[in-house]
Amino acid sequence: MPRKGSVIERATLADRLLHAITPEQVADVMLESDPALAAPGTCVLWSDNWPHAITSYPSPCLEPCVLAAAHAALQEWRERATQSATTQVLCDKDGATAVLHLPAANDALPASGLQAAGARMAEVLAIQRLHGTVAQLAQAEHLQRALFAIADMAGSNLDMPDMLRGLHRIVGELMYAENFYIALYNEADGNIRFLYFVDSVDAAGPTAGEEFPLDRIRHGPTWWTIHERKPWMGTTEQLQAQIPGPLNIHGADSHDWLGVPMLRDGQVRGVMVVQSYLPDVTFSSTDMALLGFVGEHILTALERKQGQAELERRVEERTAQLAETNEELRQEVAERQRGERLQSALYQIAALASVDESSERFFRHVHAVVSDLINADNFYIALLSGDGSTLEFPYRVDRNAPHSAARPLGRGLTEYTLRSGRAQLVDGREAARSLIEAGEIDEGYIDSPTACWLGVPLIGTESCIGVVAVQSYTPDVRYDQRDAELLTFVSYQLASSIQRRRAADALLTSHIRLEERVEERTLELREQIAVREQIEAQLQHQVMHDPLTGLPNRLYLRDRVERAIAGVRRNEERRFALLYLDVDRFKIINDSLGHLAGDQVLQEVARRLGECVREPDVVARLSGDEFALLLEDAPVPQTASKVAQRVLEALKRPLLVNAHELHTSASIGIAIGDRRYQTTDELLRDADIALYRAKSAGRQRFVMFDDSLQRNAMDVLGLEQELREALAAGQFEPYFQPLVRLADSMAVGYEALVRWHHPQRGVLLPGEFLRVAEDSGQIEAIDWQMYNMACTAGAALVRDGGFITINVSPRHFQNEDLDERLLAVTSETGFDPAKLRIEVTEGTLLGDPAAVAKVLQRLRVACIEAALDDFGTGYSSLGYVHRFPLKMIKIDQSFVAPLGQEDSPRSLAVIGAILALARSLGLEVVAEGIETEQQLRILRDMGCVFGQGYFFGRPQPAGHWLALREARTAEIVA
């Protein structure tokens, strides 16, 4: 048997502690490891959030005296670093605390075993805290997905029953909700309406859509929830103890009941309830809070759905009204067209009456006019003789009946029309037979093949002077009352024309009537012209104004600016101003709330801008979120500045869009119009340059254009050309900054950073030219030149070990051959790929996660590892970091800088969490921006292994670090 405390026994205890993965297991191993710890009453107390949620082993041992002794021993340890005789502090770090309680003092305690158990207990508690954090994040993510699903349902095309079933399903995913109902309460009439009711026991419960007075369930749990405006939870007995009054159970009595009110502006709009009839299924306060939170979103979804249904109903009603109006307009248009054709026919006949031509030609023209109105293949005109005894046929076209010049009056259809004095329509043989039987006509006067006959009397000034008639011999050609009306109108004009031909007086009368009709038609045409002019004015307004905001558009603004410039030419003392405005972060509003919300924001911005100016100043919308204000009279620049300040103050006021309170701001560029401007484009260009400077300076401000801004804009163009020349001349050089091991400050690698050896300006840092390189598209060429030089110059730095890191921008991951090109660079320079690492930002990972992960995996296969730069400043989370094949994460210097200052606790918490995350994922951690000895000491005590910063050295060429290394080697040898 090995001696107690021997190496073998310690190895066995360490092995058992390493296999213990819970605080209970660690405590069990520790208590069994030595007989001195086996006395009755010995226990271990721990918590990962001391003094809250304290647990003990063996359990239960949480007696008040034991807890008091543990708190006292922990306080003594923290103040004096001394241990109590009966209570030993095993670990106390970052809230993770464990205490060993002994029933009596014992000097034979194994110090090494307690120290190992305390270290393991600290690790297990840290892991337990991480698991708890992950569980909380998972629960929050699950709740967020549920809220997103509720919002999606509210905006979907689902009808109300399907949406309610979907809401039930979502609530069931968050908690036990087999028995669930939603009821809306109308405070105005005191009624409650059950939108949805599902109950596995209560089959006699209310049906979906049922509405009745709330007093019907008076003093029930639902009644109390609405009446008291607060949630209730528990069994019937527990509810009775909580509710301030009698409790009546309506329906089946559940084992556990949970109901929450759905409130809007402090008023109860409804109630949502879940019930359990199972003894082993109960609800907690967490369920109550969760159901109340979800209830607010469900109420919003229901209100949106009901509002959508009401809107659809109104749209349907309005559509039906518009359809009815459209049909009436269509009929009116048809009547107008028919009237226009008739009017045209009448005009033609009237015109024929004044033409000096033969009667044959006159009647032939009349026939042609009638043929344009109705079918007149068989047509004739019959006139009474002067003595009224004979029918004369001055014109007749008929494919069956022979043409006769005249015949005595008889009992035919023509004579019947003359006698009646009105239009006669004889449709078919049966109609003719009825007239024969009535004695109105004789059968001998009827043409046997006639299928339909229509005759209209020609009524003169005193009596009927004749008949105009058409007839059909085929069943497919029929006449109706509308044809009779048309032919009647024609007959009037025809009779008038005939009479004008018969007498001069009749002709004069006809001219007077024609002039009256011309006046009526002229008035109608004038009205049509007025309508057309109104339409043209409306079109002109639409062309010159923005349809969304109603403001003048760019075209209108250019016209006004050109007038203002012309005014300055006439009077050189005159000044005006142009304010070019851009709404800050408008794209975020569009992307997060949708374009409809964005349109509402633009309309409100337009309204507020209108309040900031006066006549004759102009507010115009140019495009998107860009606006312009033209101040017609700005004698001094301060006038424009005051207006710009008014605009900033007006836009600073919050605005409400779709229940979201938004805070907007704007960047403004100002150009003062004077005699130096000859064109509108020059003025717009200078205002735009000033706007760009305002946005670059931090937004929510205005900048007045001056000549220096123009020169700066020209400097950017010059810098772009100098960058091209620098690429060709090889003026870029890699500088290296060491990454060190914090334990001994030895360099383990170097980060390659670009520097530009400008011929006139000296060494330029990246901030002085990279933005211009990005905008001009030269950044990729600079990067690849840098990668080649970094591998060439850095090879000597890592000859004996270590690595070189290079920064890779998101732009490179848009090319699928990034890994192939990097390997080609290492092959060309002879650099070992295993000593090369790339640094990427969090934005790179989130751009196209799947594609980036594939590229990083291929690089890992080729022995090129990846490091995540500026960790904690972007959008990374546990859900993203573990998806990518990373070797290292670099803590952003914004978390390192506060160390040792008053606001360092937050940074300590973040850095501790990052270190714990990295250890659990097997990642290396580098702390960036170390500049002081105190920062180094704190990071080293927290367990951070690697660091980087000016404390260890500023970026220098490779030769600097090689010379420094040789000097240190020489000192060691000496």
GROMACS .gro file of C-alpha atoms in nm, residues 180-380:
model
  201
  180PHE     CA    1  -5.564   2.754  -2.359
  181TYR     CA    2  -5.800   3.037  -2.441
  182ILE     CA    3  -5.794   3.400  -2.548
  183ALA     CA    4  -6.082   3.639  -2.474
  184LEU     CA    5  -6.116   4.007  -2.566
  185TYR     CA    6  -6.294   4.252  -2.335
  186ASN     CA    7  -6.491   4.556  -2.452
  187GLU     CA    8  -6.506   4.800  -2.163
  188ALA     CA    9  -6.763   5.019  -2.342
  189ASP     CA   10  -7.042   4.756  -2.340
  190GLY     CA   11  -6.897   4.526  -2.069
  191ASN     CA   12  -6.896   4.222  -2.301
  192ILE     CA   13  -6.629   3.953  -2.332
  193ARG     CA   14  -6.572   3.763  -2.656
  194PHE     CA   15  -6.384   3.433  -2.664
  195LEU     CA   16  -6.170   3.442  -2.978
  196TYR     CA   17  -6.017   3.102  -2.909
  197PHE     CA   18  -6.098   2.823  -2.660
  198VAL     CA   19  -5.933   2.480  -2.638
  199ASP     CA   20  -5.987   2.265  -2.327
  200SER     CA   21  -5.926   1.890  -2.294
  201VAL     CA   22  -6.178   1.854  -2.008
  202ASP     CA   23  -6.436   2.133  -2.029
  203ALA     CA   24  -6.639   2.030  -2.337
  204ALA     CA   25  -6.918   2.274  -2.247
  205GLY     CA   26  -6.692   2.579  -2.255
  206PRO     CA   27  -6.757   2.881  -2.477
  207THR     CA   28  -6.720   2.841  -2.852
  208ALA     CA   29  -6.483   3.046  -3.065
  209GLY     CA   30  -6.638   3.386  -3.137
  210GLU     CA   31  -6.900   3.360  -2.860
  211GLU     CA   32  -6.973   3.693  -2.691
  212PHE     CA   33  -7.166   3.758  -2.370
  213PRO     CA   34  -7.167   4.001  -2.073
  214LEU     CA   35  -6.869   3.972  -1.840
  215ASP     CA   36  -7.101   3.948  -1.539
  216ARG     CA   37  -7.206   3.605  -1.666
  217ILE     CA   38  -6.877   3.474  -1.519
  218ARG     CA   39  -6.878   3.712  -1.224
  219HIS     CA   40  -6.620   3.641  -0.952
  220GLY     CA   41  -6.457   3.375  -1.171
  221PRO     CA   42  -6.077   3.374  -1.219
  222THR     CA   43  -6.115   3.539  -1.561
  223TRP     CA   44  -6.347   3.804  -1.414
  224TRP     CA   45  -6.099   3.880  -1.134
  225THR     CA   46  -5.810   3.903  -1.388
  226ILE     CA   47  -5.999   4.166  -1.590
  227HIS     CA   48  -6.144   4.343  -1.287
  228GLU     CA   49  -5.814   4.374  -1.093
  229ARG     CA   50  -5.596   4.420  -1.406
  230LYS     CA   51  -5.331   4.183  -1.271
  231PRO     CA   52  -5.231   3.819  -1.332
  232TRP     CA   53  -5.327   3.527  -1.105
  233MET     CA   54  -5.176   3.180  -1.071
  234GLY     CA   55  -5.230   2.868  -0.861
  235THR     CA   56  -5.479   2.605  -0.755
  236THR     CA   57  -5.834   2.697  -0.658
  237GLU     CA   58  -5.733   2.718  -0.293
  238GLN     CA   59  -5.430   2.931  -0.373
  239LEU     CA   60  -5.637   3.162  -0.593
  240GLN     CA   61  -5.896   3.198  -0.317
  241ALA     CA   62  -5.619   3.305  -0.080
  242GLN     CA   63  -5.489   3.567  -0.325
  243ILE     CA   64  -5.809   3.716  -0.468
  244PRO     CA   65  -5.966   3.999  -0.261
  245GLY     CA   66  -6.318   3.860  -0.266
  246PRO     CA   67  -6.529   3.551  -0.336
  247LEU     CA   68  -6.415   3.306  -0.605
  248ASN     CA   69  -6.664   3.121  -0.826
  249ILE     CA   70  -6.545   2.847  -1.060
  250HIS     CA   71  -6.722   2.849  -1.397
  251GLY     CA   72  -6.667   2.532  -1.598
  252ALA     CA   73  -6.423   2.253  -1.508
  253ASP     CA   74  -6.201   2.303  -1.202
  254SER     CA   75  -5.834   2.281  -1.306
  255HIS     CA   76  -5.543   2.157  -1.092
  256ASP     CA   77  -5.339   2.470  -1.173
  257TRP     CA   78  -5.459   2.795  -1.337
  258LEU     CA   79  -5.260   3.084  -1.486
  259GLY     CA   80  -5.419   3.394  -1.641
  260VAL     CA   81  -5.272   3.728  -1.744
  261PRO     CA   82  -5.451   4.046  -1.860
  262MET     CA   83  -5.368   4.191  -2.201
  263LEU     CA   84  -5.326   4.566  -2.141
  264ARG     CA   85  -5.308   4.860  -2.378
  265ASP     CA   86  -5.244   5.209  -2.236
  266GLY     CA   87  -5.339   5.087  -1.890
  267GLN     CA   88  -5.676   4.950  -2.008
  268VAL     CA   89  -5.763   4.580  -2.015
  269ARG     CA   90  -5.823   4.469  -2.372
  270GLY     CA   91  -5.849   4.099  -2.297
  271VAL     CA   92  -5.719   3.800  -2.105
  272MET     CA   93  -5.506   3.497  -2.192
  273VAL     CA   94  -5.529   3.178  -1.981
  274VAL     CA   95  -5.356   2.839  -1.962
  275GLN     CA   96  -5.480   2.557  -1.736
  276SER     CA   97  -5.347   2.223  -1.618
  277TYR     CA   98  -5.560   1.929  -1.513
  278LEU     CA   99  -5.251   1.714  -1.440
  279PRO     CA  100  -5.121   1.702  -1.079
  280ASP     CA  101  -4.759   1.689  -1.193
  281VAL     CA  102  -4.788   1.988  -1.430
  282THR     CA  103  -4.788   2.328  -1.258
  283PHE     CA  104  -4.695   2.680  -1.354
  284SER     CA  105  -4.422   2.901  -1.212
  285SER     CA  106  -4.367   3.273  -1.170
  286THR     CA  107  -4.138   3.251  -1.472
  287ASP     CA  108  -4.431   3.115  -1.675
  288MET     CA  109  -4.646   3.403  -1.549
  289ALA     CA  110  -4.390   3.665  -1.654
  290LEU     CA  111  -4.333   3.492  -1.987
  291LEU     CA  112  -4.706   3.464  -2.060
  292GLY     CA  113  -4.757   3.831  -1.970
  293PHE     CA  114  -4.472   3.937  -2.198
  294VAL     CA  115  -4.594   3.722  -2.486
  295GLY     CA  116  -4.950   3.843  -2.422
  296GLU     CA  117  -4.853   4.201  -2.510
  297HIS     CA  118  -4.721   4.088  -2.847
  298ILE     CA  119  -5.021   3.861  -2.909
  299LEU     CA  120  -5.254   4.154  -2.836
  300THR     CA  121  -5.060   4.363  -3.087
  301ALA     CA  122  -5.087   4.081  -3.343
  302LEU     CA  123  -5.463   4.048  -3.282
  303GLU     CA  124  -5.516   4.424  -3.314
  304ARG     CA  125  -5.314   4.428  -3.636
  305LYS     CA  126  -5.511   4.135  -3.773
  306GLN     CA  127  -5.844   4.293  -3.683
  307GLY     CA  128  -5.731   4.622  -3.831
  308GLN     CA  129  -5.627   4.439  -4.148
  309ALA     CA  130  -5.966   4.267  -4.169
  310GLU     CA  131  -6.145   4.601  -4.120
  311LEU     CA  132  -5.926   4.758  -4.389
  312GLU     CA  133  -6.000   4.474  -4.631
  313ARG     CA  134  -6.372   4.514  -4.564
  314ARG     CA  135  -6.353   4.884  -4.639
  315VAL     CA  136  -6.147   4.816  -4.950
  316GLU     CA  137  -6.407   4.568  -5.072
  317GLU     CA  138  -6.686   4.818  -5.011
  318ARG     CA  139  -6.493   5.092  -5.184
  319THR     CA  140  -6.411   4.857  -5.475
  320ALA     CA  141  -6.779   4.774  -5.517
  321GLN     CA  142  -6.866   5.145  -5.514
  322LEU     CA  143  -6.597   5.216  -5.770
  323ALA     CA  144  -6.718   4.928  -5.989
  324GLU     CA  145  -7.072   5.065  -5.975
  325THR     CA  146  -6.948   5.415  -6.055
  326ASN     CA  147  -6.735   5.276  -6.337
  327GLU     CA  148  -7.036   5.100  -6.487
  328GLU     CA  149  -7.237   5.421  -6.470
  329LEU     CA  150  -6.950   5.610  -6.632
  330ARG     CA  151  -6.922   5.345  -6.901
  331GLN     CA  152  -7.290   5.374  -6.977
  332GLU     CA  153  -7.260   5.752  -6.976
  333VAL     CA  154  -6.966   5.732  -7.217
  334ALA     CA  155  -7.163   5.499  -7.443
  335GLU     CA  156  -7.455   5.741  -7.436
  336ARG     CA  157  -7.221   6.028  -7.512
  337GLN     CA  158  -7.066   5.838  -7.801
  338ARG     CA  159  -7.410   5.750  -7.930
  339GLY     CA  160  -7.514   6.112  -7.892
  340GLU     CA  161  -7.200   6.226  -8.074
  341ARG     CA  162  -7.273   5.990  -8.364
  342LEU     CA  163  -7.631   6.112  -8.374
  343GLN     CA  164  -7.517   6.473  -8.352
  344SER     CA  165  -7.273   6.410  -8.635
  345ALA     CA  166  -7.551   6.257  -8.846
  346LEU     CA  167  -7.775   6.552  -8.778
  347TYR     CA  168  -7.500   6.795  -8.871
  348GLN     CA  169  -7.443   6.613  -9.196
  349ILE     CA  170  -7.810   6.615  -9.289
  350ALA     CA  171  -7.837   6.983  -9.197
  351ALA     CA  172  -7.533   7.055  -9.410
  352LEU     CA  173  -7.684   6.862  -9.701
  353ALA     CA  174  -7.990   7.081  -9.686
  354SER     CA  175  -7.782   7.389  -9.771
  355VAL     CA  176  -7.592   7.222 -10.053
  356ASP     CA  177  -7.711   7.308 -10.400
  357GLU     CA  178  -7.759   6.961 -10.546
  358SER     CA  179  -8.038   6.737 -10.680
  359SER     CA  180  -8.291   6.563 -10.457
  360GLU     CA  181  -8.156   6.223 -10.565
  361ARG     CA  182  -7.807   6.311 -10.441
  362PHE     CA  183  -7.951   6.466 -10.126
  363PHE     CA  184  -8.147   6.150 -10.035
  364ARG     CA  185  -7.851   5.926 -10.124
  365HIS     CA  186  -7.638   6.122  -9.877
  366VAL     CA  187  -7.913   6.093  -9.617
  367HIS     CA  188  -7.915   5.717  -9.671
  368ALA     CA  189  -7.540   5.702  -9.613
  369VAL     CA  190  -7.575   5.900  -9.291
  370VAL     CA  191  -7.851   5.670  -9.160
  371SER     CA  192  -7.641   5.365  -9.251
  372ASP     CA  193  -7.373   5.489  -9.010
  373LEU     CA  194  -7.629   5.473  -8.728
  374ILE     CA  195  -7.828   5.154  -8.795
  375ASN     CA  196  -7.854   4.881  -9.055
  376ALA     CA  197  -8.016   5.047  -9.360
  377ASP     CA  198  -7.956   4.804  -9.644
  378ASN     CA  199  -8.329   4.832  -9.729
  379PHE     CA  200  -8.426   5.196  -9.693
  380TYR     CA  201  -8.686   5.430  -9.833
   0.00000   0.00000   0.00000
